[in-house]
PDB file of C-alpha atoms and ligand atoms in Angstrom:
ATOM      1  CA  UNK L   1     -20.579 -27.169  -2.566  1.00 51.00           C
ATOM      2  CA  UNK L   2     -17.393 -27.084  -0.599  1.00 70.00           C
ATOM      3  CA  UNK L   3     -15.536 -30.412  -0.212  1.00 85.00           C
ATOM      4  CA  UNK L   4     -15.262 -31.146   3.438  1.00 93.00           C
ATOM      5  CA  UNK L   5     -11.903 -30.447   5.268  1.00 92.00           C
ATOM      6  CA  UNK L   6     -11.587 -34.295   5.924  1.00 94.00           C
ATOM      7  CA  UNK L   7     -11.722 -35.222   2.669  1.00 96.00           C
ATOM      8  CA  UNK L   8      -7.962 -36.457   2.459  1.00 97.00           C
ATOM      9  CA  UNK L   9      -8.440 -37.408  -1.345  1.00 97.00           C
ATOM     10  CA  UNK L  10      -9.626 -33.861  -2.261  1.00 97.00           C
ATOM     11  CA  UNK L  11      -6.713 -32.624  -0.373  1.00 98.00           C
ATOM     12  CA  UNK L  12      -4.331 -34.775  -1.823  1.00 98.00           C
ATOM     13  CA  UNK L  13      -5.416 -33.628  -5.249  1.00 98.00           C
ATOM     14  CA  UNK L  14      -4.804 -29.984  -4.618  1.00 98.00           C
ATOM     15  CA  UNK L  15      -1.048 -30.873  -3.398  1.00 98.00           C
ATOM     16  CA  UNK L  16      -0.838 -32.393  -6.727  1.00 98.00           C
ATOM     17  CA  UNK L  17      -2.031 -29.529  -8.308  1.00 98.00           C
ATOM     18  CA  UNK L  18       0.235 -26.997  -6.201  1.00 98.00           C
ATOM     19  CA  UNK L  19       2.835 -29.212  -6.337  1.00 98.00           C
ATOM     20  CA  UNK L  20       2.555 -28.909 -10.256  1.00 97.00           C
ATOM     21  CA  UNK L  21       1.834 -25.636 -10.709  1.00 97.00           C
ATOM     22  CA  UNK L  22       5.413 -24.626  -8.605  1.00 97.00           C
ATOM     23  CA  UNK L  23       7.906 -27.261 -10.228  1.00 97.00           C
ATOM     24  CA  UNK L  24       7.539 -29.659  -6.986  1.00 97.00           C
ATOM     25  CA  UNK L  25       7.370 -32.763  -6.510  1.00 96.00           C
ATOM     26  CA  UNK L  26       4.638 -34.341  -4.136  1.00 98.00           C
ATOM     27  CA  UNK L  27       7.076 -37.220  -2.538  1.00 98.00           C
ATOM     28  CA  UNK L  28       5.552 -40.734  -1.168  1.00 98.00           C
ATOM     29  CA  UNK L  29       6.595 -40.303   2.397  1.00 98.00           C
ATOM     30  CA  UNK L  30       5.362 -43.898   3.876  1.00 98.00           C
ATOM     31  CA  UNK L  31       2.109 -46.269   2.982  1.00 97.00           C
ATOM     32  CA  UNK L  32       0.733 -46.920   6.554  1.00 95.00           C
ATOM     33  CA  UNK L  33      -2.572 -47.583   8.126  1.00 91.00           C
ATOM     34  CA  UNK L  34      -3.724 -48.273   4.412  1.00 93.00           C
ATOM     35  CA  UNK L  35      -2.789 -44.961   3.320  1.00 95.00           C
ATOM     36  CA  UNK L  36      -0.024 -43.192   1.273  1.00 97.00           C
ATOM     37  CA  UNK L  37       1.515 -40.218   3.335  1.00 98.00           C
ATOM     38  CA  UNK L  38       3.222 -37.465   1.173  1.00 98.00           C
ATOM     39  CA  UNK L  39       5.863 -35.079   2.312  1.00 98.00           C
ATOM     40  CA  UNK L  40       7.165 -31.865  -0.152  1.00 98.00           C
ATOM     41  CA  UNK L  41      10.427 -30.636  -0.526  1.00 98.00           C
ATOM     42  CA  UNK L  42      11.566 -27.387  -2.302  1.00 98.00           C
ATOM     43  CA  UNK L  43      14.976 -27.218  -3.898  1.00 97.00           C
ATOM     44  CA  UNK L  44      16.193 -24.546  -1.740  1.00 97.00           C
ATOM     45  CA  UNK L  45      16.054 -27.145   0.810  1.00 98.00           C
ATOM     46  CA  UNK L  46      19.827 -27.349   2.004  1.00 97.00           C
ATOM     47  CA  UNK L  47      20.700 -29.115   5.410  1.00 98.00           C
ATOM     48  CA  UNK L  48      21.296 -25.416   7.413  1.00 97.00           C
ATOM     49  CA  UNK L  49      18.074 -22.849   7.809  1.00 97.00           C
ATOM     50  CA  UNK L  50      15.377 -24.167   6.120  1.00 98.00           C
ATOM     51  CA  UNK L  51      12.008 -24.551   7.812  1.00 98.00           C
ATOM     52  CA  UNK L  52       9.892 -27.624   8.326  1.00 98.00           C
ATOM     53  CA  UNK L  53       6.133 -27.534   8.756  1.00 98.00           C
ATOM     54  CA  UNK L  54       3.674 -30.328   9.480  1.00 98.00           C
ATOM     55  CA  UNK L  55       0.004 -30.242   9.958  1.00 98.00           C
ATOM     56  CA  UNK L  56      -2.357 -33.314  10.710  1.00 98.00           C
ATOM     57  CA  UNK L  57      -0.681 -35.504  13.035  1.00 98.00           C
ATOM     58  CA  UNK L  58      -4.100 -35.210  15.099  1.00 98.00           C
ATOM     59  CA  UNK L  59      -7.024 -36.182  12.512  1.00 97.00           C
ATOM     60  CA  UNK L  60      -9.597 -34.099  14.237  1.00 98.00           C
ATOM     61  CA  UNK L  61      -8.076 -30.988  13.645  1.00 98.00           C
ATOM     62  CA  UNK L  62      -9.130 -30.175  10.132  1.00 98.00           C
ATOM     63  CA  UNK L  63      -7.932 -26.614   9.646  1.00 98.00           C
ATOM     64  CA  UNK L  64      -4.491 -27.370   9.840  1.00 98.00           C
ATOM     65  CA  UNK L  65      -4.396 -29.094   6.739  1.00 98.00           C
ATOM     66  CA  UNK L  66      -6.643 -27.227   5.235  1.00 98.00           C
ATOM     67  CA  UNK L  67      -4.986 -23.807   5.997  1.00 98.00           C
ATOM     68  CA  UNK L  68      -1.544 -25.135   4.841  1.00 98.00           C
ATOM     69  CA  UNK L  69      -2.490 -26.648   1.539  1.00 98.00           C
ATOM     70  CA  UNK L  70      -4.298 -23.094   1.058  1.00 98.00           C
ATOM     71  CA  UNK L  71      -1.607 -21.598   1.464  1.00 98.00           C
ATOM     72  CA  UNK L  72       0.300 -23.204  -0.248  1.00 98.00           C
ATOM     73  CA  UNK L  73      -1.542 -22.590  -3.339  1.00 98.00           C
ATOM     74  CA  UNK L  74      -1.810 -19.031  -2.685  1.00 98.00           C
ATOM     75  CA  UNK L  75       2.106 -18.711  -2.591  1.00 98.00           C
ATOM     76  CA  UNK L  76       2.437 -21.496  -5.676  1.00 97.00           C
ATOM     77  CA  UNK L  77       4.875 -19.311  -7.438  1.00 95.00           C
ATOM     78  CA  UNK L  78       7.101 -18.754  -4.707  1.00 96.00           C
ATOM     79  CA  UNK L  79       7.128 -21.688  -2.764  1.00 97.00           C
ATOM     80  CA  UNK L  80      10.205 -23.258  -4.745  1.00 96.00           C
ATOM     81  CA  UNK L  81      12.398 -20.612  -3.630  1.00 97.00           C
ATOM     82  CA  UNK L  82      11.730 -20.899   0.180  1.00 98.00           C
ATOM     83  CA  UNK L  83      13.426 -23.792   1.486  1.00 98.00           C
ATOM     84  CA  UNK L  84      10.796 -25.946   3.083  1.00 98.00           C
ATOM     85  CA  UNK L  85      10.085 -29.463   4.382  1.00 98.00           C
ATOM     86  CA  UNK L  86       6.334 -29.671   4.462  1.00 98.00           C
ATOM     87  CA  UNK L  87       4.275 -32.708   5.730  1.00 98.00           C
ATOM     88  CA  UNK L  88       0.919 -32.204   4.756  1.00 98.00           C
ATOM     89  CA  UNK L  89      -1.399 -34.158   6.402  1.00 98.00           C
ATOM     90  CA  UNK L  90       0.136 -36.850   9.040  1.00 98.00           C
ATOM     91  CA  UNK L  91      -2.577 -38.432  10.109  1.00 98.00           C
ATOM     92  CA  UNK L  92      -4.862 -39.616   7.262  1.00 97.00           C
ATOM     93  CA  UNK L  93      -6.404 -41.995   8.508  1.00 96.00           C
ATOM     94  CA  UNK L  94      -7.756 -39.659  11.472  1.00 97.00           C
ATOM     95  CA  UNK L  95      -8.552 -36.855   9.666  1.00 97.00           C
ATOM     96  CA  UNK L  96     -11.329 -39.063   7.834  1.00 96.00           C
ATOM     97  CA  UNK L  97     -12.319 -40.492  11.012  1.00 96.00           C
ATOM     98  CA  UNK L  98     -12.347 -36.983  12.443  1.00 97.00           C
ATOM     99  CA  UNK L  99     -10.197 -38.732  15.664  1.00 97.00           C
ATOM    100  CA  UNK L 100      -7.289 -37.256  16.962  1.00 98.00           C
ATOM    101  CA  UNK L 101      -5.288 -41.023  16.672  1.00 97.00           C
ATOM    102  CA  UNK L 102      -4.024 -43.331  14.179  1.00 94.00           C
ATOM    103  CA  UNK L 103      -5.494 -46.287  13.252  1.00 89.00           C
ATOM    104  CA  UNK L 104      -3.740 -48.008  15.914  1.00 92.00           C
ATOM    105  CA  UNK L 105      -5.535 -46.069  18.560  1.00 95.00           C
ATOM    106  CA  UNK L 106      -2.065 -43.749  19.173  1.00 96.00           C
ATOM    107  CA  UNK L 107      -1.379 -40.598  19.575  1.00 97.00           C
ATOM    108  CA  UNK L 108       1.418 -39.890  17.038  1.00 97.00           C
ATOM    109  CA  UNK L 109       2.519 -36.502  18.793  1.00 97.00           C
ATOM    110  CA  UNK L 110       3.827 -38.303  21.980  1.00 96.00           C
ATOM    111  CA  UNK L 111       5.815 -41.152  19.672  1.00 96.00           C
ATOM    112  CA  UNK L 112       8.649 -39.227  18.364  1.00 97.00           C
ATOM    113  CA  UNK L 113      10.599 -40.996  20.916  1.00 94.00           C
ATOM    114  CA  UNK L 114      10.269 -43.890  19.353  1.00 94.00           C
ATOM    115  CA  UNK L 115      11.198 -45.645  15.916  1.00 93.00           C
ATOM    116  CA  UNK L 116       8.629 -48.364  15.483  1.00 93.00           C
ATOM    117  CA  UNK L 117       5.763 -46.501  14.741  1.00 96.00           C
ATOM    118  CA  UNK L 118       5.616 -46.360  10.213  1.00 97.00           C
ATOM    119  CA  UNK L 119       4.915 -42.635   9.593  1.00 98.00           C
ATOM    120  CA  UNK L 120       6.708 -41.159  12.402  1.00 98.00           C
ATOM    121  CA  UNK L 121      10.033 -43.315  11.527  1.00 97.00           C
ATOM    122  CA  UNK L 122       9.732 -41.762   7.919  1.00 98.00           C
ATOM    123  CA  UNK L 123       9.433 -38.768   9.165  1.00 98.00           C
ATOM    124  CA  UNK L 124      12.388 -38.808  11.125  1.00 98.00           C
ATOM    125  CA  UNK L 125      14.397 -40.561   8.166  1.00 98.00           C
ATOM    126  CA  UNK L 126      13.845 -37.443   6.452  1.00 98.00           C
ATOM    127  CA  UNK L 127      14.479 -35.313   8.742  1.00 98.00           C
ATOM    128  CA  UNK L 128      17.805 -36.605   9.792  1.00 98.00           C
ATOM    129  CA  UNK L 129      20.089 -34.575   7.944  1.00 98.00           C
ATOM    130  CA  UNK L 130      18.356 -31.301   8.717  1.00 98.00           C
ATOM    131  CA  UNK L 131      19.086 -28.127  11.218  1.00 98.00           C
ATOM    132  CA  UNK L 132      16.123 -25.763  10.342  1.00 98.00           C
ATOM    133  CA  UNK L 133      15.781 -22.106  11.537  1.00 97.00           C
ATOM    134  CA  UNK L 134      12.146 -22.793  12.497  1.00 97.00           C
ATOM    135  CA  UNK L 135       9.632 -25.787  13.210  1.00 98.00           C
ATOM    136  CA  UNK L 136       5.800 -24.893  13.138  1.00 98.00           C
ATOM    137  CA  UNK L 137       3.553 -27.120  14.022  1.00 98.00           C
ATOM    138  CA  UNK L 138      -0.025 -26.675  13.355  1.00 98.00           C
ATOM    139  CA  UNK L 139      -2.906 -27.801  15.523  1.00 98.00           C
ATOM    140  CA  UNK L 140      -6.251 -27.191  16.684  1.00 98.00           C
ATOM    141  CA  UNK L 141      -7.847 -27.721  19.980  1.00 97.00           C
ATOM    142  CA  UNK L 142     -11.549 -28.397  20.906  1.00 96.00           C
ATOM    143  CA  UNK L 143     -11.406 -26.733  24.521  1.00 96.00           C
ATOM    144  CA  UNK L 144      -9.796 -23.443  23.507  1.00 97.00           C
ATOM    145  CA  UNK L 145     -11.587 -19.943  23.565  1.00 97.00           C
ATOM    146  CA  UNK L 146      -9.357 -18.204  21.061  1.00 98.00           C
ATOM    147  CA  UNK L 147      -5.974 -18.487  19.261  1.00 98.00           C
ATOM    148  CA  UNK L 148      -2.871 -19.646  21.503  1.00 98.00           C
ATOM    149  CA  UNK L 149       1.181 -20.964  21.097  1.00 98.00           C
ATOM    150  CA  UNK L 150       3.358 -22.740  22.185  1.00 97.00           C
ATOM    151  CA  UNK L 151       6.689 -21.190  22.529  1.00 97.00           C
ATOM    152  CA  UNK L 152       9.909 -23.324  23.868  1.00 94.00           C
ATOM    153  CA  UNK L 153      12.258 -21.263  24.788  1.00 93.00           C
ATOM    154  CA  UNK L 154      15.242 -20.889  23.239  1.00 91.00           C
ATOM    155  CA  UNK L 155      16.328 -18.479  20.457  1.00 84.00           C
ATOM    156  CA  UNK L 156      16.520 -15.164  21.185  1.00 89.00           C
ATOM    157  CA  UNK L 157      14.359 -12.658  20.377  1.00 95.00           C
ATOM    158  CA  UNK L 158      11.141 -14.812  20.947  1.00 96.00           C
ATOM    159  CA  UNK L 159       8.512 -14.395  17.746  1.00 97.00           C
ATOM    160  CA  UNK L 160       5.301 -15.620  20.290  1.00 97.00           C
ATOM    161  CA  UNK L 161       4.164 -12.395  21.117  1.00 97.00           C
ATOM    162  CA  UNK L 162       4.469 -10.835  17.515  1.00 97.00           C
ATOM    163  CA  UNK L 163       2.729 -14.179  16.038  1.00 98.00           C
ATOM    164  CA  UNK L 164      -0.446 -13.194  18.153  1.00 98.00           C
ATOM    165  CA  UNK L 165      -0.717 -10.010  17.163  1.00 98.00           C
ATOM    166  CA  UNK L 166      -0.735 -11.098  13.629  1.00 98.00           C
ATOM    167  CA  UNK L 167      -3.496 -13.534  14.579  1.00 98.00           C
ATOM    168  CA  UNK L 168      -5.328 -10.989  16.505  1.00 98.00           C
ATOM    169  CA  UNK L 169      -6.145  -9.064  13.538  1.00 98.00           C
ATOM    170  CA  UNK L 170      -8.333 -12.475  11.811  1.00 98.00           C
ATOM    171  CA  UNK L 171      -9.084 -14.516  15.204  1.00 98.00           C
ATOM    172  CA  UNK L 172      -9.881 -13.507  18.397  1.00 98.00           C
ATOM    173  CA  UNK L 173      -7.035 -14.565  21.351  1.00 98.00           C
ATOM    174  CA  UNK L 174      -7.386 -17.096  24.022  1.00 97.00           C
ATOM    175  CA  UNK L 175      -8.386 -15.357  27.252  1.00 97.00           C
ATOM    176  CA  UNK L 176      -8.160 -18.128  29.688  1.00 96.00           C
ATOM    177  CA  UNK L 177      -4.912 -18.393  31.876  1.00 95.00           C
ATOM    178  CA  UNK L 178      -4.780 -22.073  32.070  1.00 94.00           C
ATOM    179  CA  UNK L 179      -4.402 -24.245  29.172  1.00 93.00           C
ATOM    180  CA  UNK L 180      -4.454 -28.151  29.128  1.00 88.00           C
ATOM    181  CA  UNK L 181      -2.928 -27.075  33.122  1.00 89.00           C
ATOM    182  CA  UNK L 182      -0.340 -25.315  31.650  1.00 91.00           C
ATOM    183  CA  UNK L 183      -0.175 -21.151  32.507  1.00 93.00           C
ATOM    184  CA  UNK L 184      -0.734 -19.117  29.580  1.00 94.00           C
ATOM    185  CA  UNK L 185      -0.657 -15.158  29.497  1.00 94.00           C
ATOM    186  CA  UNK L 186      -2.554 -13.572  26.411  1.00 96.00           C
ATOM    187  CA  UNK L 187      -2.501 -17.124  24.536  1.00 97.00           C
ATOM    188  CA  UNK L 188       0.951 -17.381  25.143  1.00 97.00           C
ATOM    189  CA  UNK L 189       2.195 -20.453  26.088  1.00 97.00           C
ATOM    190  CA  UNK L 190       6.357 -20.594  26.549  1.00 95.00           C
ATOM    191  CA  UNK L 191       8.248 -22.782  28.273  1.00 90.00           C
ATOM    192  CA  UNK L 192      11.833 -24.459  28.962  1.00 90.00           C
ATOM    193  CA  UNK L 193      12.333 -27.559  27.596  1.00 89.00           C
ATOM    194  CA  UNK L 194      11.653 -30.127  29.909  1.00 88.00           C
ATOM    195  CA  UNK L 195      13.576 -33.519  29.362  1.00 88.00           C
ATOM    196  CA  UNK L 196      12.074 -35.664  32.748  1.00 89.00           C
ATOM    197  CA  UNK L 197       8.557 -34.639  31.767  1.00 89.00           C
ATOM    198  CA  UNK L 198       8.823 -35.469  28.020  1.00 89.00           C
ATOM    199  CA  UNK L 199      10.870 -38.554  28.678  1.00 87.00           C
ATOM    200  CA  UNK L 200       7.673 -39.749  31.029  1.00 90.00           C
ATOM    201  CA  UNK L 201       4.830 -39.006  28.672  1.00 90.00           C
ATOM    202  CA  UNK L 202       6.283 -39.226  25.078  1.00 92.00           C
ATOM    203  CA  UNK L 203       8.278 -36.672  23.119  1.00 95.00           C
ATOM    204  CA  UNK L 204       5.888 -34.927  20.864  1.00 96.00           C
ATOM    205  CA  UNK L 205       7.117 -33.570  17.446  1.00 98.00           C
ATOM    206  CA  UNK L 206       7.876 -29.850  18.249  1.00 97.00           C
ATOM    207  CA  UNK L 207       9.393 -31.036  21.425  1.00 96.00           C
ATOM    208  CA  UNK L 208      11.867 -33.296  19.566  1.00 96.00           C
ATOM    209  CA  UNK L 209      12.112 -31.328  16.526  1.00 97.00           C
ATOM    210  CA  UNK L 210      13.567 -28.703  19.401  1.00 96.00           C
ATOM    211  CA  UNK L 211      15.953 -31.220  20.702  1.00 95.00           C
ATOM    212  CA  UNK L 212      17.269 -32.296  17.450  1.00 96.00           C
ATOM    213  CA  UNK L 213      16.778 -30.153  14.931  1.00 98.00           C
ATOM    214  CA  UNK L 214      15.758 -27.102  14.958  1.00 97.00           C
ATOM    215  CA  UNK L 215      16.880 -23.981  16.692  1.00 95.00           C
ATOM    216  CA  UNK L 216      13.275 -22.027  17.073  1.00 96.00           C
ATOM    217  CA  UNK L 217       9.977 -24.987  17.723  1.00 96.00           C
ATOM    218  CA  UNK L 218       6.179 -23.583  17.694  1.00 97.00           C
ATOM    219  CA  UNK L 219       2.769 -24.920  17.554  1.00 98.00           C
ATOM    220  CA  UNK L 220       0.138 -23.012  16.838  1.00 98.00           C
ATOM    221  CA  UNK L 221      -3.606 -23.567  18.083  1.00 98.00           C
ATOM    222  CA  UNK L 222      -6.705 -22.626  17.017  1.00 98.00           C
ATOM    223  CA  UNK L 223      -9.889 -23.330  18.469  1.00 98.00           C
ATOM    224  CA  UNK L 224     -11.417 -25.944  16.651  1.00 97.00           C
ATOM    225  CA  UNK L 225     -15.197 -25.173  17.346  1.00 97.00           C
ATOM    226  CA  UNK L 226     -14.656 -21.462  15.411  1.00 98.00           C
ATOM    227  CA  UNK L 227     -15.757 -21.386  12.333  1.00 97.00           C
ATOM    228  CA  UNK L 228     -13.727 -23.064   9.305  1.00 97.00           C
ATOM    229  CA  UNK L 229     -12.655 -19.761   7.544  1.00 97.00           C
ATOM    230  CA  UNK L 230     -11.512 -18.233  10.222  1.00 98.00           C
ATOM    231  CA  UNK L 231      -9.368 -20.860  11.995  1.00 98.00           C
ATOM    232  CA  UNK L 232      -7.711 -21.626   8.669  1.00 98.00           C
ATOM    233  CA  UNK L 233      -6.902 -17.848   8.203  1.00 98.00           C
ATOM    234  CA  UNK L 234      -5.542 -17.386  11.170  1.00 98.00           C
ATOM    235  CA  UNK L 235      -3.069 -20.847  10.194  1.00 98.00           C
ATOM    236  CA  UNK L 236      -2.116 -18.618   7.111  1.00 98.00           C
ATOM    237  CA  UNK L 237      -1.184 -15.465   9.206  1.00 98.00           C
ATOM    238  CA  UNK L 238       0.754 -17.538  11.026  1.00 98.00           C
ATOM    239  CA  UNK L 239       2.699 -18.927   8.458  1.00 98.00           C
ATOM    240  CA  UNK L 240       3.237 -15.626   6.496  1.00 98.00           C
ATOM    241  CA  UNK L 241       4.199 -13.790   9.072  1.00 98.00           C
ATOM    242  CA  UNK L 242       6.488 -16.949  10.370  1.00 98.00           C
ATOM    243  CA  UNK L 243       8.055 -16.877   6.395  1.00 97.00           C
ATOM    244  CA  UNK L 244       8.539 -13.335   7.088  1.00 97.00           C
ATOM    245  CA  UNK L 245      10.279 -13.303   9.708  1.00 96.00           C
ATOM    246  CA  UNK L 246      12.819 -15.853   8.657  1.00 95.00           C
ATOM    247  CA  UNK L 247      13.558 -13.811   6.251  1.00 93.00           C
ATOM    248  CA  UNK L 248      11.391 -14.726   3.286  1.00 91.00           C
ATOM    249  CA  UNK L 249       8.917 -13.173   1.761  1.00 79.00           C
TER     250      UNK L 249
HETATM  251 ZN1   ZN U   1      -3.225 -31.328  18.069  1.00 72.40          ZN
END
């Protein structure tokens, strides 16, 4: 029988095993909430053009993790010579609970503003040194009808509209125009970076990952009540098609 996508010791186990089977290393990133929190890093890592990737910050959106450590073991042999920061599975603690917050009750994708919460200051520890080509951030979302980004604008040309194609072809594409009160055309979400709104309601990570440290910030959505397969093959497009384009593949 398959092992449920909120198993975090399962997925923990196949890290290990990826991590082993590509020369890695899977780090201890922070013990919080009474859980270690792993992070990987590949040695072709250097502080210009890498790309970071994090998946789980909200616990009840399983096929984020799920996709990326499937992925990951589909592209074992390779990984080492992509230079990646990947965080795993961010919210533990959630995931198992199937809740979108910590075990505090927060939201860690509105606290990157902050430094007091455990996991989020490690994460931004690690990430201090670092200007990456890309961000992706991988989500899921209860309410959507199909795949959608987000897309904050910036570098030039813009990869949102070649991202959903690629999805298009395992997922269908959200077909409603507003999303979360935000205007969306063909599950395309993309924006300008907006400092008074962010500054009010809490700097998510792609939104301060875009600030900070990276020149090109996406998150990717699927639609959480599709069914498992799916939603985590559309999270794989994404990411080969996002290692593509950076130039690796
Ligand atoms: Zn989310």
């Amino acid at each position: 029988m398959a092992r449920s996508p909120h198993d975090y010791g399962h997925l923990v186990a196949r890290w290990r095993a990826v991590a082993r089977e590509s020369g890695l290393r899977l780090r201890r990133l922070v013990r919080a909430g009474g859980f270690e929190h792993f992070y990987l890093r590949t040695p072709a890592l250097s502080t210009e053009g890498g790309i970071y990737i994090s998946a789980g910050i909200h616990g009840d959106e399983p096929a984020s993790s799920a996709a990326l450590v499937s992925w990951a073991e589909k592209n074992a042999r390779r990984l080492m010579h992509w230079p990646l920061l990947i965080f795993p599975v961010l919210n533990p603690q959630g995931l198992i609970n199937n809740c979108r917050y910590d075990a505090a009750g927060l939201d860690l994708n509105r606290l990157f503003h902050r430094d007091d919460q455990p996991v989020i200051n490690a994460v931004k520890k690690i990430v201090t040194p670092f200007q990456f080509r890309l961000a992706l951030m991988l989500h899921e979302d209860y309410d959507a009808e199909g795949f959608y980004l987000y897309e904050i604008k910036r570098k030039l040309p813009f990869w949102g509209e070649a991202l959903l194609a690629a999805a298009s072809r395992v997922i269908a594409i959200e077909p409603r125009g507003k999303i979360d009160g935000r205007t969306a055309a063909a599950g395309l979400i993309r924006r300008r970076f907006n400092r008074a709104l962010f500054a009010k309601i809490g700097y998510p990570e792609a939104i301060w990952l875009h600030e900070f440290h990276a020149e090109r910030s996406l998150t990717i959505e699927t639609p959480s009540e599709f069914a498992l397969a799916q939603r985590v093959r559309a999270h794989e497009v994404i990411l080969d098609e996002c290692l593509r384009r950076a130039g690796f593949d």
